[in-house]
Structure formats: C-alpha cells, structure tokens
Amino acid sequence: MTLTPVALVLLTAQRHHLEEHPAEQALSRVWQARVQAAREAGHLIVHVQWDGEEGTPGETYSRGWVHHPDFRPESNDLLIRARVPDAFAGTGLNAELHGHAVRELHLLALPETEELPATARTARALGYEVRVLEALPESLPAD
C-alpha cells in the first residue's frame, strides 16, 4: 500500500452526473488534467460510486450508475460505494484514508450536487484539510 498525504476524491464522475451536463466535454478535459496531475504527484485517487434508487438515473447497476468512460478507476485507485450524499456515511472511506496516511482531501464534483457540501463537512469534522477544486474554471467555456 502506498502512503500519501493527499487524496483526490472524484465525487460525481458517474455517467448520470456527467453525460447530460451541458459542459460535459470541457469538464472531462479539466477533470482528466486534474486526475493526471494528482497521479503524477503520487496522490491517492478515490472514486465514489453512488448507489441509486430504482427508477433514478443513477440506479445501481444501470448504465448511469457506472463511471463515465473518461474516469474509470485504475488498479491503484480506491473505489468507495456510497448510498447517501456524504461519502463517509456507512462506508469505509475514513479507514481507507487513514490506512494510506491521507491528511488532505481535494474534492472534485459538480458544484450543484449535494454530495460536495455533505462530504466536505464530514471530512473537516474528521480533521482532514479540505480543498474544493473548481469543477470548471470560469476561464474555460462550456462546449
């Protein structure tokens, strides 16, 4: 297991979050660059996969539930499945982060989703330094 003080946490990288977004292509380019930079820096990459209710766009095991093709977890990445907007609630995320010696989280998510503030709140309460990354820098136009 690789120890790293920083983790990049992808909170909304499933198909149902990104495929219908008006800035999907621009988001993909920016997020891929952030993931690549984090990998090069030796940071842990965490993919949160949200289990959705039946009949919702993110219904568990549906097409929308899987990760967007541009953000599939790699072998050294951590995959966490969650059910409620807080990625720490009912998951082993905190234990996994401690096991990797992570102290700082860089959260990447669509800003209008409830997962970002809920996860950031708990992360801060657990003592992590939290940095929320811009999903799409204003200088970059949507497609």
mmCIF file with all atom_site columns, C-alpha atoms in Angstrom:
data_model
loop_
_atom_site.group_PDB
_atom_site.id
_atom_site.type_symbol
_atom_site.label_atom_id
_atom_site.label_alt_id
_atom_site.label_comp_id
_atom_site.label_asym_id
_atom_site.label_entity_id
_atom_site.label_seq_id
_atom_site.pdbx_PDB_ins_code
_atom_site.Cartn_x
_atom_site.Cartn_y
_atom_site.Cartn_z
_atom_site.occupancy
_atom_site.B_iso_or_equiv
_atom_site.pdbx_formal_charge
_atom_site.auth_seq_id
_atom_site.auth_comp_id
_atom_site.auth_asym_id
_atom_site.auth_atom_id
_atom_site.pdbx_PDB_model_num
ATOM 1   C CA . MET A 1 1   ? 0.000   0.000  0.000   1.00 0.00 ? 1   MET A CA 1
ATOM 2   C CA . THR A 1 2   ? 1.300   3.427  -0.948  1.00 0.00 ? 2   THR A CA 1
ATOM 3   C CA . LEU A 1 3   ? 1.210   6.115  1.727   1.00 0.00 ? 3   LEU A CA 1
ATOM 4   C CA . THR A 1 4   ? 0.330   9.601  0.540   1.00 0.00 ? 4   THR A CA 1
ATOM 5   C CA . PRO A 1 5   ? -0.776  12.682 2.463   1.00 0.00 ? 5   PRO A CA 1
ATOM 6   C CA . VAL A 1 6   ? -3.150  13.857 -0.290  1.00 0.00 ? 6   VAL A CA 1
ATOM 7   C CA . ALA A 1 7   ? -6.137  12.240 -1.998  1.00 0.00 ? 7   ALA A CA 1
ATOM 8   C CA . LEU A 1 8   ? -8.125  13.484 -4.969  1.00 0.00 ? 8   LEU A CA 1
ATOM 9   C CA . VAL A 1 9   ? -11.746 12.447 -4.429  1.00 0.00 ? 9   VAL A CA 1
ATOM 10  C CA . LEU A 1 10  ? -13.985 12.277 -7.500  1.00 0.00 ? 10  LEU A CA 1
ATOM 11  C CA . LEU A 1 11  ? -17.487 12.663 -6.119  1.00 0.00 ? 11  LEU A CA 1
ATOM 12  C CA . THR A 1 12  ? -19.600 12.950 -9.265  1.00 0.00 ? 12  THR A CA 1
ATOM 13  C CA . ALA A 1 13  ? -17.828 11.039 -12.031 1.00 0.00 ? 13  ALA A CA 1
ATOM 14  C CA . GLN A 1 14  ? -20.626 8.609  -12.850 1.00 0.00 ? 14  GLN A CA 1
ATOM 15  C CA . ARG A 1 15  ? -22.364 8.688  -16.219 1.00 0.00 ? 15  ARG A CA 1
ATOM 16  C CA . HIS A 1 16  ? -25.630 10.065 -14.833 1.00 0.00 ? 16  HIS A CA 1
ATOM 17  C CA . HIS A 1 17  ? -23.803 13.083 -13.415 1.00 0.00 ? 17  HIS A CA 1
ATOM 18  C CA . LEU A 1 18  ? -21.734 13.988 -16.469 1.00 0.00 ? 18  LEU A CA 1
ATOM 19  C CA . GLU A 1 19  ? -23.288 12.725 -19.700 1.00 0.00 ? 19  GLU A CA 1
ATOM 20  C CA . GLU A 1 20  ? -26.202 15.128 -19.738 1.00 0.00 ? 20  GLU A CA 1
ATOM 21  C CA . HIS A 1 21  ? -24.224 18.089 -18.402 1.00 0.00 ? 21  HIS A CA 1
ATOM 22  C CA . PRO A 1 22  ? -24.063 20.949 -20.934 1.00 0.00 ? 22  PRO A CA 1
ATOM 23  C CA . ALA A 1 23  ? -20.301 21.289 -20.352 1.00 0.00 ? 23  ALA A CA 1
ATOM 24  C CA . GLU A 1 24  ? -19.511 17.559 -20.445 1.00 0.00 ? 24  GLU A CA 1
ATOM 25  C CA . GLN A 1 25  ? -16.544 17.823 -22.828 1.00 0.00 ? 25  GLN A CA 1
ATOM 26  C CA . ALA A 1 26  ? -14.969 20.801 -21.062 1.00 0.00 ? 26  ALA A CA 1
ATOM 27  C CA . LEU A 1 27  ? -15.491 19.142 -17.679 1.00 0.00 ? 27  LEU A CA 1
ATOM 28  C CA . SER A 1 28  ? -13.915 15.955 -18.949 1.00 0.00 ? 28  SER A CA 1
ATOM 29  C CA . ARG A 1 29  ? -10.799 17.789 -20.187 1.00 0.00 ? 29  ARG A CA 1
ATOM 30  C CA . VAL A 1 30  ? -10.354 19.735 -16.943 1.00 0.00 ? 30  VAL A CA 1
ATOM 31  C CA . TRP A 1 31  ? -11.049 16.745 -14.695 1.00 0.00 ? 31  TRP A CA 1
ATOM 32  C CA . GLN A 1 32  ? -8.741  14.456 -16.683 1.00 0.00 ? 32  GLN A CA 1
ATOM 33  C CA . ALA A 1 33  ? -5.959  17.029 -16.286 1.00 0.00 ? 33  ALA A CA 1
ATOM 34  C CA . ARG A 1 34  ? -6.605  17.178 -12.527 1.00 0.00 ? 34  ARG A CA 1
ATOM 35  C CA . VAL A 1 35  ? -6.551  13.382 -12.216 1.00 0.00 ? 35  VAL A CA 1
ATOM 36  C CA . GLN A 1 36  ? -3.358  13.145 -14.269 1.00 0.00 ? 36  GLN A CA 1
ATOM 37  C CA . ALA A 1 37  ? -1.653  15.843 -12.177 1.00 0.00 ? 37  ALA A CA 1
ATOM 38  C CA . ALA A 1 38  ? -2.713  14.071 -8.974  1.00 0.00 ? 38  ALA A CA 1
ATOM 39  C CA . ARG A 1 39  ? -1.364  10.742 -10.282 1.00 0.00 ? 39  ARG A CA 1
ATOM 40  C CA . GLU A 1 40  ? 1.951   12.361 -11.243 1.00 0.00 ? 40  GLU A CA 1
ATOM 41  C CA . ALA A 1 41  ? 2.196   13.899 -7.762  1.00 0.00 ? 41  ALA A CA 1
ATOM 42  C CA . GLY A 1 42  ? 1.653   10.464 -6.211  1.00 0.00 ? 42  GLY A CA 1
ATOM 43  C CA . HIS A 1 43  ? -1.725  11.299 -4.694  1.00 0.00 ? 43  HIS A CA 1
ATOM 44  C CA . LEU A 1 44  ? -4.330  8.656  -3.961  1.00 0.00 ? 44  LEU A CA 1
ATOM 45  C CA . ILE A 1 45  ? -7.267  8.802  -6.388  1.00 0.00 ? 45  ILE A CA 1
ATOM 46  C CA . VAL A 1 46  ? -10.627 7.987  -4.810  1.00 0.00 ? 46  VAL A CA 1
ATOM 47  C CA . HIS A 1 47  ? -13.704 7.276  -6.934  1.00 0.00 ? 47  HIS A CA 1
ATOM 48  C CA . VAL A 1 48  ? -17.024 7.440  -5.122  1.00 0.00 ? 48  VAL A CA 1
ATOM 49  C CA . GLN A 1 49  ? -19.760 5.425  -6.774  1.00 0.00 ? 49  GLN A CA 1
ATOM 50  C CA . TRP A 1 50  ? -23.221 6.330  -5.548  1.00 0.00 ? 50  TRP A CA 1
ATOM 51  C CA . ASP A 1 51  ? -25.802 3.562  -5.385  1.00 0.00 ? 51  ASP A CA 1
ATOM 52  C CA . GLY A 1 52  ? -29.077 4.965  -6.694  1.00 0.00 ? 52  GLY A CA 1
ATOM 53  C CA . GLU A 1 53  ? -32.666 4.085  -6.017  1.00 0.00 ? 53  GLU A CA 1
ATOM 54  C CA . GLU A 1 54  ? -34.689 2.078  -8.514  1.00 0.00 ? 54  GLU A CA 1
ATOM 55  C CA . GLY A 1 55  ? -36.024 4.249  -11.305 1.00 0.00 ? 55  GLY A CA 1
ATOM 56  C CA . THR A 1 56  ? -33.471 7.046  -10.839 1.00 0.00 ? 56  THR A CA 1
ATOM 57  C CA . PRO A 1 57  ? -30.794 7.991  -13.405 1.00 0.00 ? 57  PRO A CA 1
ATOM 58  C CA . GLY A 1 58  ? -28.119 6.529  -11.109 1.00 0.00 ? 58  GLY A CA 1
ATOM 59  C CA . GLU A 1 59  ? -29.989 3.330  -10.276 1.00 0.00 ? 59  GLU A CA 1
ATOM 60  C CA . THR A 1 60  ? -27.496 0.755  -9.007  1.00 0.00 ? 60  THR A CA 1
ATOM 61  C CA . TYR A 1 61  ? -26.128 -1.405 -11.850 1.00 0.00 ? 61  TYR A CA 1
ATOM 62  C CA . SER A 1 62  ? -27.772 0.746  -14.533 1.00 0.00 ? 62  SER A CA 1
ATOM 63  C CA . ARG A 1 63  ? -25.877 2.477  -17.341 1.00 0.00 ? 63  ARG A CA 1
ATOM 64  C CA . GLY A 1 64  ? -25.984 5.773  -15.420 1.00 0.00 ? 64  GLY A CA 1
ATOM 65  C CA . TRP A 1 65  ? -24.511 4.138  -12.300 1.00 0.00 ? 65  TRP A CA 1
ATOM 66  C CA . VAL A 1 66  ? -21.178 3.216  -13.913 1.00 0.00 ? 66  VAL A CA 1
ATOM 67  C CA . HIS A 1 67  ? -18.311 5.659  -14.084 1.00 0.00 ? 67  HIS A CA 1
ATOM 68  C CA . HIS A 1 68  ? -18.063 7.986  -17.046 1.00 0.00 ? 68  HIS A CA 1
ATOM 69  C CA . PRO A 1 69  ? -15.704 6.373  -19.595 1.00 0.00 ? 69  PRO A CA 1
ATOM 70  C CA . ASP A 1 70  ? -13.133 9.144  -19.064 1.00 0.00 ? 70  ASP A CA 1
ATOM 71  C CA . PHE A 1 71  ? -12.882 8.390  -15.323 1.00 0.00 ? 71  PHE A CA 1
ATOM 72  C CA . ARG A 1 72  ? -12.646 4.668  -14.816 1.00 0.00 ? 72  ARG A CA 1
ATOM 73  C CA . PRO A 1 73  ? -10.775 3.608  -11.670 1.00 0.00 ? 73  PRO A CA 1
ATOM 74  C CA . GLU A 1 74  ? -7.271  2.227  -12.210 1.00 0.00 ? 74  GLU A CA 1
ATOM 75  C CA . SER A 1 75  ? -5.639  -0.566 -10.219 1.00 0.00 ? 75  SER A CA 1
ATOM 76  C CA . ASN A 1 76  ? -4.068  1.679  -7.539  1.00 0.00 ? 76  ASN A CA 1
ATOM 77  C CA . ASP A 1 77  ? -7.182  3.806  -7.131  1.00 0.00 ? 77  ASP A CA 1
ATOM 78  C CA . LEU A 1 78  ? -9.646  3.424  -4.303  1.00 0.00 ? 78  LEU A CA 1
ATOM 79  C CA . LEU A 1 79  ? -13.291 2.724  -5.158  1.00 0.00 ? 79  LEU A CA 1
ATOM 80  C CA . ILE A 1 80  ? -15.883 3.544  -2.498  1.00 0.00 ? 80  ILE A CA 1
ATOM 81  C CA . ARG A 1 81  ? -19.583 2.817  -2.833  1.00 0.00 ? 81  ARG A CA 1
ATOM 82  C CA . ALA A 1 82  ? -21.954 5.108  -1.000  1.00 0.00 ? 82  ALA A CA 1
ATOM 83  C CA . ARG A 1 83  ? -25.713 5.486  -0.655  1.00 0.00 ? 83  ARG A CA 1
ATOM 84  C CA . VAL A 1 84  ? -26.242 8.902  0.925   1.00 0.00 ? 84  VAL A CA 1
ATOM 85  C CA . PRO A 1 85  ? -24.746 12.248 -0.114  1.00 0.00 ? 85  PRO A CA 1
ATOM 86  C CA . ASP A 1 86  ? -21.965 12.024 2.480   1.00 0.00 ? 86  ASP A CA 1
ATOM 87  C CA . ALA A 1 87  ? -19.230 9.738  1.096   1.00 0.00 ? 87  ALA A CA 1
ATOM 88  C CA . PHE A 1 88  ? -18.109 8.929  4.655   1.00 0.00 ? 88  PHE A CA 1
ATOM 89  C CA . ALA A 1 89  ? -21.517 7.758  5.935   1.00 0.00 ? 89  ALA A CA 1
ATOM 90  C CA . GLY A 1 90  ? -21.775 3.982  6.074   1.00 0.00 ? 90  GLY A CA 1
ATOM 91  C CA . THR A 1 91  ? -18.590 3.446  4.052   1.00 0.00 ? 91  THR A CA 1
ATOM 92  C CA . GLY A 1 92  ? -15.023 2.572  4.886   1.00 0.00 ? 92  GLY A CA 1
ATOM 93  C CA . LEU A 1 93  ? -13.692 5.807  3.391   1.00 0.00 ? 93  LEU A CA 1
ATOM 94  C CA . ASN A 1 94  ? -12.277 7.238  6.615   1.00 0.00 ? 94  ASN A CA 1
ATOM 95  C CA . ALA A 1 95  ? -10.483 3.980  7.495   1.00 0.00 ? 95  ALA A CA 1
ATOM 96  C CA . GLU A 1 96  ? -9.088  3.669  3.954   1.00 0.00 ? 96  GLU A CA 1
ATOM 97  C CA . LEU A 1 97  ? -7.792  7.245  4.020   1.00 0.00 ? 97  LEU A CA 1
ATOM 98  C CA . HIS A 1 98  ? -6.174  6.714  7.408   1.00 0.00 ? 98  HIS A CA 1
ATOM 99  C CA . GLY A 1 99  ? -4.623  3.498  6.121   1.00 0.00 ? 99  GLY A CA 1
ATOM 100 C CA . HIS A 1 100 ? -2.960  5.494  3.327   1.00 0.00 ? 100 HIS A CA 1
ATOM 101 C CA . ALA A 1 101 ? -1.879  8.262  5.767   1.00 0.00 ? 101 ALA A CA 1
ATOM 102 C CA . VAL A 1 102 ? -4.035  10.841 3.955   1.00 0.00 ? 102 VAL A CA 1
ATOM 103 C CA . ARG A 1 103 ? -4.393  14.184 5.732   1.00 0.00 ? 103 ARG A CA 1
ATOM 104 C CA . GLU A 1 104 ? -5.634  16.408 2.906   1.00 0.00 ? 104 GLU A CA 1
ATOM 105 C CA . LEU A 1 105 ? -8.546  15.893 0.528   1.00 0.00 ? 105 LEU A CA 1
ATOM 106 C CA . HIS A 1 106 ? -9.016  17.581 -2.826  1.00 0.00 ? 106 HIS A CA 1
ATOM 107 C CA . LEU A 1 107 ? -12.695 17.226 -3.669  1.00 0.00 ? 107 LEU A CA 1
ATOM 108 C CA . LEU A 1 108 ? -13.851 17.343 -7.272  1.00 0.00 ? 108 LEU A CA 1
ATOM 109 C CA . ALA A 1 109 ? -17.570 17.411 -8.007  1.00 0.00 ? 109 ALA A CA 1
ATOM 110 C CA . LEU A 1 110 ? -20.244 19.256 -9.872  1.00 0.00 ? 110 LEU A CA 1
ATOM 111 C CA . PRO A 1 111 ? -20.976 22.271 -7.650  1.00 0.00 ? 111 PRO A CA 1
ATOM 112 C CA . GLU A 1 112 ? -24.758 21.932 -7.765  1.00 0.00 ? 112 GLU A CA 1
ATOM 113 C CA . THR A 1 113 ? -24.788 18.443 -6.244  1.00 0.00 ? 113 THR A CA 1
ATOM 114 C CA . GLU A 1 114 ? -25.494 17.696 -2.585  1.00 0.00 ? 114 GLU A CA 1
ATOM 115 C CA . GLU A 1 115 ? -22.570 15.259 -2.363  1.00 0.00 ? 115 GLU A CA 1
ATOM 116 C CA . LEU A 1 116 ? -19.953 18.012 -2.322  1.00 0.00 ? 116 LEU A CA 1
ATOM 117 C CA . PRO A 1 117 ? -21.047 20.001 0.765   1.00 0.00 ? 117 PRO A CA 1
ATOM 118 C CA . ALA A 1 118 ? -22.092 16.889 2.702   1.00 0.00 ? 118 ALA A CA 1
ATOM 119 C CA . THR A 1 119 ? -18.762 15.130 2.144   1.00 0.00 ? 119 THR A CA 1
ATOM 120 C CA . ALA A 1 120 ? -16.706 18.298 2.737   1.00 0.00 ? 120 ALA A CA 1
ATOM 121 C CA . ARG A 1 121 ? -18.487 18.941 6.045   1.00 0.00 ? 121 ARG A CA 1
ATOM 122 C CA . THR A 1 122 ? -17.777 15.459 7.377   1.00 0.00 ? 122 THR A CA 1
ATOM 123 C CA . ALA A 1 123 ? -14.185 15.492 6.112   1.00 0.00 ? 123 ALA A CA 1
ATOM 124 C CA . ARG A 1 124 ? -13.496 18.726 8.008   1.00 0.00 ? 124 ARG A CA 1
ATOM 125 C CA . ALA A 1 125 ? -15.181 17.354 11.133  1.00 0.00 ? 125 ALA A CA 1
ATOM 126 C CA . LEU A 1 126 ? -12.910 14.298 10.914  1.00 0.00 ? 126 LEU A CA 1
ATOM 127 C CA . GLY A 1 127 ? -9.854  16.559 10.823  1.00 0.00 ? 127 GLY A CA 1
ATOM 128 C CA . TYR A 1 128 ? -8.945  16.466 7.151   1.00 0.00 ? 128 TYR A CA 1
ATOM 129 C CA . GLU A 1 129 ? -7.729  19.585 5.413   1.00 0.00 ? 129 GLU A CA 1
ATOM 130 C CA . VAL A 1 130 ? -10.239 20.041 2.597   1.00 0.00 ? 130 VAL A CA 1
ATOM 131 C CA . ARG A 1 131 ? -9.740  21.815 -0.687  1.00 0.00 ? 131 ARG A CA 1
ATOM 132 C CA . VAL A 1 132 ? -12.694 22.026 -3.063  1.00 0.00 ? 132 VAL A CA 1
ATOM 133 C CA . LEU A 1 133 ? -11.440 22.143 -6.646  1.00 0.00 ? 133 LEU A CA 1
ATOM 134 C CA . GLU A 1 134 ? -13.277 24.158 -9.245  1.00 0.00 ? 134 GLU A CA 1
ATOM 135 C CA . ALA A 1 135 ? -15.266 21.778 -11.417 1.00 0.00 ? 135 ALA A CA 1
ATOM 136 C CA . LEU A 1 136 ? -14.881 24.025 -14.445 1.00 0.00 ? 136 LEU A CA 1
ATOM 137 C CA . PRO A 1 137 ? -12.694 27.119 -14.254 1.00 0.00 ? 137 PRO A CA 1
ATOM 138 C CA . GLU A 1 138 ? -14.591 30.222 -15.368 1.00 0.00 ? 138 GLU A CA 1
ATOM 139 C CA . SER A 1 139 ? -11.921 30.964 -17.960 1.00 0.00 ? 139 SER A CA 1
ATOM 140 C CA . LEU A 1 140 ? -12.820 27.763 -19.793 1.00 0.00 ? 140 LEU A CA 1
ATOM 141 C CA . PRO A 1 141 ? -16.022 27.999 -21.842 1.00 0.00 ? 141 PRO A CA 1
ATOM 142 C CA . ALA A 1 142 ? -18.579 25.206 -21.822 1.00 0.00 ? 142 ALA A CA 1
ATOM 143 C CA . ASP A 1 143 ? -18.961 23.260 -25.089 1.00 0.00 ? 143 ASP A CA 1
#
